Short mmCIF file of C-alpha atoms and ligand atoms in Angstrom, two decimals:
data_model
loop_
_atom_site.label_atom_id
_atom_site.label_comp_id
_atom_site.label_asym_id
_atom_site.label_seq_id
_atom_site.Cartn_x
_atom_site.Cartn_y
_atom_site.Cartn_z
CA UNK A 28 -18.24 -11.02 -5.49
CA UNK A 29 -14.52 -12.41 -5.80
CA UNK A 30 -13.57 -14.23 -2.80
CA UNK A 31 -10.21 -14.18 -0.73
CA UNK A 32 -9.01 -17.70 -1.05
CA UNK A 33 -8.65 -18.40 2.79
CA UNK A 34 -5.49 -19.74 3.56
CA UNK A 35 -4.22 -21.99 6.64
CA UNK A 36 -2.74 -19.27 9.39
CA UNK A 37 0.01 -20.97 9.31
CA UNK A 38 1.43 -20.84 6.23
CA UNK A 39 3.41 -17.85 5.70
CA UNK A 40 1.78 -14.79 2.92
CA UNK A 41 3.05 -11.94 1.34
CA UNK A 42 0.99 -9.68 -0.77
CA UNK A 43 1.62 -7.19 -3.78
CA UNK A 44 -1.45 -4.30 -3.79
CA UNK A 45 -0.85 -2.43 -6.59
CA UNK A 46 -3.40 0.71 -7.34
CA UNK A 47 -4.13 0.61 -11.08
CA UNK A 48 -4.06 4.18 -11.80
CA UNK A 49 -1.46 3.89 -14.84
CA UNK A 50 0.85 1.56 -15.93
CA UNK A 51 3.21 -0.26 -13.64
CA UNK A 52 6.80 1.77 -13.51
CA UNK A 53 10.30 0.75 -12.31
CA UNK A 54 8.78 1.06 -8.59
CA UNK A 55 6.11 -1.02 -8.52
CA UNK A 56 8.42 -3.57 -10.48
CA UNK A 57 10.66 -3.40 -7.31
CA UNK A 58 8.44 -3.87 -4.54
CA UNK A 59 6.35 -6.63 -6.45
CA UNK A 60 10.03 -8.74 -7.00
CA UNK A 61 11.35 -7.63 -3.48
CA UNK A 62 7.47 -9.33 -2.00
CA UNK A 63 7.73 -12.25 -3.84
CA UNK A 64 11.15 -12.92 -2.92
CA UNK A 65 10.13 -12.34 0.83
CA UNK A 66 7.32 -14.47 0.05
CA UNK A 67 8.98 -17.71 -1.80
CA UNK A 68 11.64 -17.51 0.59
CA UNK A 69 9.86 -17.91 3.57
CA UNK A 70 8.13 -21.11 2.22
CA UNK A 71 4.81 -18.79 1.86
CA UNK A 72 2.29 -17.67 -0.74
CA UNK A 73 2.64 -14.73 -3.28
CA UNK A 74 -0.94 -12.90 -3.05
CA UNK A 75 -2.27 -10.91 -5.50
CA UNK A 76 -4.47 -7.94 -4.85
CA UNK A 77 -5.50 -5.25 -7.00
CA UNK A 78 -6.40 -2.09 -5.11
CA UNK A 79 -9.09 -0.12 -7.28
CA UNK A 80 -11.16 1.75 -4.80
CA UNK A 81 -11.46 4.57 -6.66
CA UNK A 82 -12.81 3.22 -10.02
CA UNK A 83 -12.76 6.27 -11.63
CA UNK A 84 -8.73 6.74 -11.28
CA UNK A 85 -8.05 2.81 -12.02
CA UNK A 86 -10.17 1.30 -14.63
CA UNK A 87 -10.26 -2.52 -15.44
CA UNK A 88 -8.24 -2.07 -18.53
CA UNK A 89 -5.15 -0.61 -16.08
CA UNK A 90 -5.47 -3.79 -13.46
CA UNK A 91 -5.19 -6.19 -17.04
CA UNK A 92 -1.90 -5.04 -18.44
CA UNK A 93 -0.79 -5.23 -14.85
CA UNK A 94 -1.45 -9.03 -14.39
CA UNK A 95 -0.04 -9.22 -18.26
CA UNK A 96 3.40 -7.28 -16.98
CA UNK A 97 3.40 -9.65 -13.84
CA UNK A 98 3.14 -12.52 -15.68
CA UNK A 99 5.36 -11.56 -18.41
CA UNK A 100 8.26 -10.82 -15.24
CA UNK A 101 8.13 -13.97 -14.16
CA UNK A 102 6.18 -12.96 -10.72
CA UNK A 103 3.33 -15.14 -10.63
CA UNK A 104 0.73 -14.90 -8.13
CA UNK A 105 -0.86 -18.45 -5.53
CA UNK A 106 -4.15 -17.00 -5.35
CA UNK A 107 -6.97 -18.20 -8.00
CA UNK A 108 -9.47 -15.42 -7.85
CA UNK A 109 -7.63 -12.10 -7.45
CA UNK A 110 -10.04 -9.97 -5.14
CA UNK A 111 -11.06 -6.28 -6.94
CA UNK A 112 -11.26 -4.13 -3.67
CA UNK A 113 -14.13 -2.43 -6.12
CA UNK A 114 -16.14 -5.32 -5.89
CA UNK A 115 -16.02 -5.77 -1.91
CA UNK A 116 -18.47 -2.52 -0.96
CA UNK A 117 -20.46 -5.11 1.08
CA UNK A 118 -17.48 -6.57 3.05
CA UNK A 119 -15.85 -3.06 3.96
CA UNK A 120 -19.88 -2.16 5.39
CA UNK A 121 -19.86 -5.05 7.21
CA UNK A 122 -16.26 -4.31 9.31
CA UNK A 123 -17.70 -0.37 9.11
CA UNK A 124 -20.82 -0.94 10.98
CA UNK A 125 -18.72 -2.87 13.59
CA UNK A 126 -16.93 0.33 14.14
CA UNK A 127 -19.62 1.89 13.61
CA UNK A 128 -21.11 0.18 16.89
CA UNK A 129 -18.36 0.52 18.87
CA UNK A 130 -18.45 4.17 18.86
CA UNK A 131 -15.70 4.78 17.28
CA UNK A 132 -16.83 6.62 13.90
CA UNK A 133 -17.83 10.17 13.74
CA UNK A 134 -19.30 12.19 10.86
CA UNK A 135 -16.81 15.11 9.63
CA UNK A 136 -18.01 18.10 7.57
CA UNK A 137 -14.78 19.86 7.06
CA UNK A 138 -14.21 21.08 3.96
CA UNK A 139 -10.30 20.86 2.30
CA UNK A 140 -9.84 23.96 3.00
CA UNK A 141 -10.77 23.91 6.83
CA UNK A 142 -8.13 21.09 7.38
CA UNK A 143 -5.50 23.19 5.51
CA UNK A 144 -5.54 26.10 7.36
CA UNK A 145 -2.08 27.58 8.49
CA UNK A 146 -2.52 26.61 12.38
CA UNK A 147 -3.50 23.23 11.02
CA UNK A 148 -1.10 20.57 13.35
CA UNK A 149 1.31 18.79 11.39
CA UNK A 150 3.02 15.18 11.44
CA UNK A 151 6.94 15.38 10.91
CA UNK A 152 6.23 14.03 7.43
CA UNK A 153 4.36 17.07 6.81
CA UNK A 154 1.03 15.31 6.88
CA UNK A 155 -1.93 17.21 8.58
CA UNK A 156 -2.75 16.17 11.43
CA UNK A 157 -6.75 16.40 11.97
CA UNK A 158 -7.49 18.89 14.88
CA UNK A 159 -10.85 16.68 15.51
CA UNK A 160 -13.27 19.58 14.77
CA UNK A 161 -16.07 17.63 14.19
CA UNK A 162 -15.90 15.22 16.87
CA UNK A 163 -17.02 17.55 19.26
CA UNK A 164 -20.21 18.05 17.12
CA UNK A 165 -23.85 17.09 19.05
CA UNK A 166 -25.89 15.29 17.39
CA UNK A 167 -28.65 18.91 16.49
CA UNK A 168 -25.31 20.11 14.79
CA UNK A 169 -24.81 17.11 12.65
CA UNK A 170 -28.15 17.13 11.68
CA UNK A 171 -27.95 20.78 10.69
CA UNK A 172 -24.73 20.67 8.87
CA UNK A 173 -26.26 17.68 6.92
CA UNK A 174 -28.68 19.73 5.31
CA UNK A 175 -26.05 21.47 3.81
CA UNK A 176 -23.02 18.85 3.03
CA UNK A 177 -22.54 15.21 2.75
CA UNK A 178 -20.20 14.03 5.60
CA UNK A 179 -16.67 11.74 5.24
CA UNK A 180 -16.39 9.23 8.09
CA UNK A 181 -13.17 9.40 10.72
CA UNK A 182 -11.79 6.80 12.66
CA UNK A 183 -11.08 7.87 16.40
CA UNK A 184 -7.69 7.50 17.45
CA UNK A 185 -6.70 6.96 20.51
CA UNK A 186 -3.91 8.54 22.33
CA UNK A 187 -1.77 5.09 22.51
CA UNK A 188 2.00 4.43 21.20
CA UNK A 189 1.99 1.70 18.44
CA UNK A 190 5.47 -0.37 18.55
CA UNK A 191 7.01 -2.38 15.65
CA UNK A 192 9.88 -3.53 13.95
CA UNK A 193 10.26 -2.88 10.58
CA UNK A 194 11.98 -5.50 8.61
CA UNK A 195 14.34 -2.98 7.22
CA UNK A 196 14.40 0.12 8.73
CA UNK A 197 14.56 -1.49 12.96
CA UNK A 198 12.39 0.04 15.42
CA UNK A 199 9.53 2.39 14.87
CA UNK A 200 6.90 3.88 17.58
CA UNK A 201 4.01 5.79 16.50
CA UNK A 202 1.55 7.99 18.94
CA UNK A 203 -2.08 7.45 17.06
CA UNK A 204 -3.24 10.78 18.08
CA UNK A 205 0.20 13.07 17.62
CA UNK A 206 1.04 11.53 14.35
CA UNK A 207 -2.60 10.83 12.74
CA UNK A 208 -5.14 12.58 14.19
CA UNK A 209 -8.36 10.58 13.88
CA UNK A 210 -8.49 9.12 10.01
CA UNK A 211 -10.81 9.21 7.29
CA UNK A 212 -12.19 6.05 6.49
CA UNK A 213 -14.96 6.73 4.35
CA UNK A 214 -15.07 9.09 2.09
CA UNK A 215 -18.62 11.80 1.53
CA UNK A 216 -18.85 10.71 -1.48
CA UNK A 217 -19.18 6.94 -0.05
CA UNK A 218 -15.99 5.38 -1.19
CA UNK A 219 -14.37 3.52 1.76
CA UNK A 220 -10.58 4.76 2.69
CA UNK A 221 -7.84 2.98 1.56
CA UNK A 222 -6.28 2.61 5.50
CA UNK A 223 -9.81 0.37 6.35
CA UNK A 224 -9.99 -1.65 3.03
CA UNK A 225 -6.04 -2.41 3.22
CA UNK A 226 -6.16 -3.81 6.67
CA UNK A 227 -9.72 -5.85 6.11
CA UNK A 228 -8.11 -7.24 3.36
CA UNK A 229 -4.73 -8.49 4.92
CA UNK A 230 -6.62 -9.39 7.33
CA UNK A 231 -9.28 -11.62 5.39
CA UNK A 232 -6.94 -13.04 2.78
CA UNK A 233 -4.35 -14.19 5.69
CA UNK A 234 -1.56 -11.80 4.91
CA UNK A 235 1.51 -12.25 7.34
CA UNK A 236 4.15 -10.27 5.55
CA UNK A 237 3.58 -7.06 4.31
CA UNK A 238 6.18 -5.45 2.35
CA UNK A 239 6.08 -1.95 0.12
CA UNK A 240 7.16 1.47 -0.22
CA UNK A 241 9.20 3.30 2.83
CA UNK A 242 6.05 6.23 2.06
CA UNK A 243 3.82 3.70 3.95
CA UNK A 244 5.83 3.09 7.06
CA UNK A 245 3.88 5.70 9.50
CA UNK A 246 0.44 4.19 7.82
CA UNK A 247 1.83 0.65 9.71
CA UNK A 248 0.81 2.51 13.07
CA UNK A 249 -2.74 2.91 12.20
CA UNK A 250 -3.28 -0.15 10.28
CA UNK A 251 -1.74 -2.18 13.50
CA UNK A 252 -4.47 -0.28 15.51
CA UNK A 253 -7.26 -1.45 13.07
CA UNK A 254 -6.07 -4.77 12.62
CA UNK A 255 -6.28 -5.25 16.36
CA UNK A 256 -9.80 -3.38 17.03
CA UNK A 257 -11.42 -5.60 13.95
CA UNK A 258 -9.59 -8.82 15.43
CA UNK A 259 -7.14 -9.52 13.36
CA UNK A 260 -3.48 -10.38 13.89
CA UNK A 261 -1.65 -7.86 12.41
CA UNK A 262 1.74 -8.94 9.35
CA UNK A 263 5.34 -8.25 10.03
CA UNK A 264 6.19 -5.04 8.27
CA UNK A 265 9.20 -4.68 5.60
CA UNK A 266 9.54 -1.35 3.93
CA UNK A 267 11.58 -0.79 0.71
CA UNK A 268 13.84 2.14 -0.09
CA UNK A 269 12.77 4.86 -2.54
CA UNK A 270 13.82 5.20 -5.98
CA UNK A 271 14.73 8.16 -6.66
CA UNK A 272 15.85 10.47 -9.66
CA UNK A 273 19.60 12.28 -9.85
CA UNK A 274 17.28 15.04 -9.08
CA UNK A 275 16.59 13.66 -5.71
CA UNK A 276 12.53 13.36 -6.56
CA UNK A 277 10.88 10.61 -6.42
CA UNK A 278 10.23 8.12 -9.23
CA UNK A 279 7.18 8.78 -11.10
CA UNK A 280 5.07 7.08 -13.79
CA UNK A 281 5.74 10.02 -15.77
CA UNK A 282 9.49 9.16 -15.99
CA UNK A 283 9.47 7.42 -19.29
CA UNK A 284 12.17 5.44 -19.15
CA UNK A 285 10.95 3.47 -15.84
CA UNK A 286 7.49 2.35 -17.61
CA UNK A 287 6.93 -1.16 -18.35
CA UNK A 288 5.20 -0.30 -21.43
CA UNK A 289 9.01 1.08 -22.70
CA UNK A 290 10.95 -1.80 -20.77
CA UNK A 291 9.05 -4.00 -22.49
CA UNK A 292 9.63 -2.51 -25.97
CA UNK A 293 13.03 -2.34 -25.02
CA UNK A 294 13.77 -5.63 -23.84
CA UNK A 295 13.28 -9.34 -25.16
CA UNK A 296 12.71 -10.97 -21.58
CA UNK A 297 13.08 -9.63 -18.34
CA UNK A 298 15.96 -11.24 -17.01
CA UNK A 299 18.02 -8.08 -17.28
CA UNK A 300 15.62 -6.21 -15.51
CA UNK A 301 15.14 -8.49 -12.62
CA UNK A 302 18.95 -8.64 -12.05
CA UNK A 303 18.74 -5.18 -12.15
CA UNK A 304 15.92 -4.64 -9.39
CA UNK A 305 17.65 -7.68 -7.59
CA UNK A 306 21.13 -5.57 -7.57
CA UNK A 307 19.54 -2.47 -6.15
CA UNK A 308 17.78 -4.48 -3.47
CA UNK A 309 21.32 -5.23 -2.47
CA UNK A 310 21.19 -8.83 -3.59
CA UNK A 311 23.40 -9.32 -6.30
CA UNK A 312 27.25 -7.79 -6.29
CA UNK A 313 26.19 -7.22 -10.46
CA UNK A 314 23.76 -5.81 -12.49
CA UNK A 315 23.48 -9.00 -14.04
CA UNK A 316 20.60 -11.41 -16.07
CA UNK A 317 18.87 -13.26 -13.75
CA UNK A 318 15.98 -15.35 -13.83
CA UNK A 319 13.13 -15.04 -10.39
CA UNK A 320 13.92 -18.58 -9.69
CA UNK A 321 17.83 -18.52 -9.47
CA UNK A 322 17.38 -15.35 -7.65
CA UNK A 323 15.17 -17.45 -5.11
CA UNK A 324 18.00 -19.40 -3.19
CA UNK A 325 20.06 -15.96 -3.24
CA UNK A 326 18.09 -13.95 -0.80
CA UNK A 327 18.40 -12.20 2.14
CA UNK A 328 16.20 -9.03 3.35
CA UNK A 329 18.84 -8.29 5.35
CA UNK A 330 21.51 -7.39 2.67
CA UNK A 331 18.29 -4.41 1.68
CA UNK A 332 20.06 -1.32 1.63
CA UNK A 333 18.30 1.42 4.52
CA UNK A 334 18.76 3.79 2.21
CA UNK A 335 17.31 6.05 -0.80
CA UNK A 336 18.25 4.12 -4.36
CA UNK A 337 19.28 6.63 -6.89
CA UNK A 338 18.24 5.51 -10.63
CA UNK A 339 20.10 7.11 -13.25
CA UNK A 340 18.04 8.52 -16.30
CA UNK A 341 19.49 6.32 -18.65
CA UNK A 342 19.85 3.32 -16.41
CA UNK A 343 17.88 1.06 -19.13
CA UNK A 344 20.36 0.92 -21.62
CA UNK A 345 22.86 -1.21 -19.88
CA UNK A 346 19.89 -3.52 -19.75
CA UNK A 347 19.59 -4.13 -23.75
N1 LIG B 697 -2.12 0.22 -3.29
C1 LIG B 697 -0.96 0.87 -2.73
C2 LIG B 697 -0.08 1.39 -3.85
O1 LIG B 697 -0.17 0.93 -4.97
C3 LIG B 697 -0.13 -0.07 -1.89
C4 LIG B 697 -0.77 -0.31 -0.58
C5 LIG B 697 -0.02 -1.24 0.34
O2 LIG B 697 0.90 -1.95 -0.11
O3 LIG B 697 -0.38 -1.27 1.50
O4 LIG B 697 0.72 2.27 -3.59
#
């Protein structure tokens, strides 16, 4: 099993968590720069994690080219042995059965379409909220129902407020049970949830900075609840803009132009493209070369923009 390197808790540690379901696009380039920049700055380490629960959706081959494009940006990572979430079954179990003992798991049957049904409750990000069906279940019911289907695993939550503030977007509070419902963190067919493995693993590898995607922001409240109930401290938050298209969709790795795979063929170093990222990020006043180290000294998470980042279509070829 690949260990966490444990790390004084101290020392300042940021994180980049990428899911190796493709190849890394123009969005994962951003929020691995804009975490390493939070990281270096702060005097701290630049973690590397690669997030491959599902091992049928991100095979090895994926998670390679992704430390080759990381390396080949400049964004190198302080941790030796690079932990595989696939490979830590046994340490997810562990922090399970803990929950497990508190009473605070429950065996859900509900099938996809049960949770989707048109009275379902719904968070204002259009998320469905779980009505908690099955946690009203006795235990001749669950024994019944498991004749006929293999359960997921939820999380209770509790109706408490969870209070942070986010390193770009200010002040956010969160009600566990209005906003989430309780969570799945175990799926039937065994594979834990990525809300339990993320926080066990900040947690274990000593992360004190998380930054990503603005799409994660309400997952903070829940993660700052299981952080606290499996006795960790929990990071400071900093969530990133979106990229978005002219369209107003969201950047996807099927927009060609915004895969590394093209960048790459396109460019002859990535200087361009990290004064590109570091000029959205609100960094630079230009779209101009730049290596990660002169960038260093330059930044300030404050200067982010709060805002959606439109990318134009054929925003590469001012990088040639
Ligand atoms: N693995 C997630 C992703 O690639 C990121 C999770 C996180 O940063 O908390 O979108």
């Amino acid at each position: 099993m690949t260990k966490a390197k444990s790390l004084s808790s101290h020392k300042p540690a940021g994180r980049f968590a990428p899911s190796p379901s493709g190849r890394m696009h123009l969005g994962n380039i951003y929020t691995a720069l804009a975490s390493w920049l939070c990281a270096k700055s702060s005097g701290g380490d630049f973690l590397l994690r690669i997030e491959d629960l599902d091992p049928v959706r991100c095979p090895r081959s994926f998670a390679d080219q992704i430390l080759s494009d990381l390396e080949w940006l400049g964004l190198t990572w302080d941790n030796p042995e690079i932990p595989y979430q696939s490979d830590r079954t046994a340490i997810y179990e562990k922090y399970y059965k803990l929950l497990s003992e508190k009473n605070l798991i429950y065996p859900c049957f509900c099938s996809r379409a049960q949770l989707h049904v048109a009275d379902a409750p719904h968070a204002s990000d259009g998320r469905v909220v779980y009505a908690g069906t099955c946690r009203r279940l006795t235990t001749e019911d669950i024994r019944e129902k498991e004749k006929h289907r293999k359960p997921a695993a939820r999380l209770i939550l509790p109706d408490v407020t969870v209070q942070f503030c986010d390193g770009c977007f200010g002040p956010q509070t969160f009600n566990l049970a209005r906003d989430w419902g309780d969570i799945i963190i175990r799926r039937s067919d065994g594979v834990f949830a990525y809300q339990l493995a993320v926080t066990i693993d900040d947690g274990l590898m000593g992360v004190t900075q998380v930054v990503r995607g603005w799409d994660l922001l309400s997952s903070a409240a829940p993660q700052i609840y299981l952080f606290r109930t499996l006795g960790f401290t929990p990071p400071d938050y900093l969530h990133l803009p979106m990229l978005i298209t002219q369209d107003g969709a969201r950047l996807a790795k099927r927009d060609k132009a915004a895969d590394m795979g093209f960048l790459r063929e396109q460019l002859a170093g990535p200087e361009p493209l990290i004064g590109y990222i570091a000029w959205l990020l609100g960094q630079i006043e230009k779209p101009e070369p730049i290596t990660t180290q002169e960038l260093l000294p330059l930044f300030n998470h404050k200067k982010i923009p709060g805002h959606d980042i439109v990318i134009p279509g054929n925003y590469w070829e001012n990088l040639k």
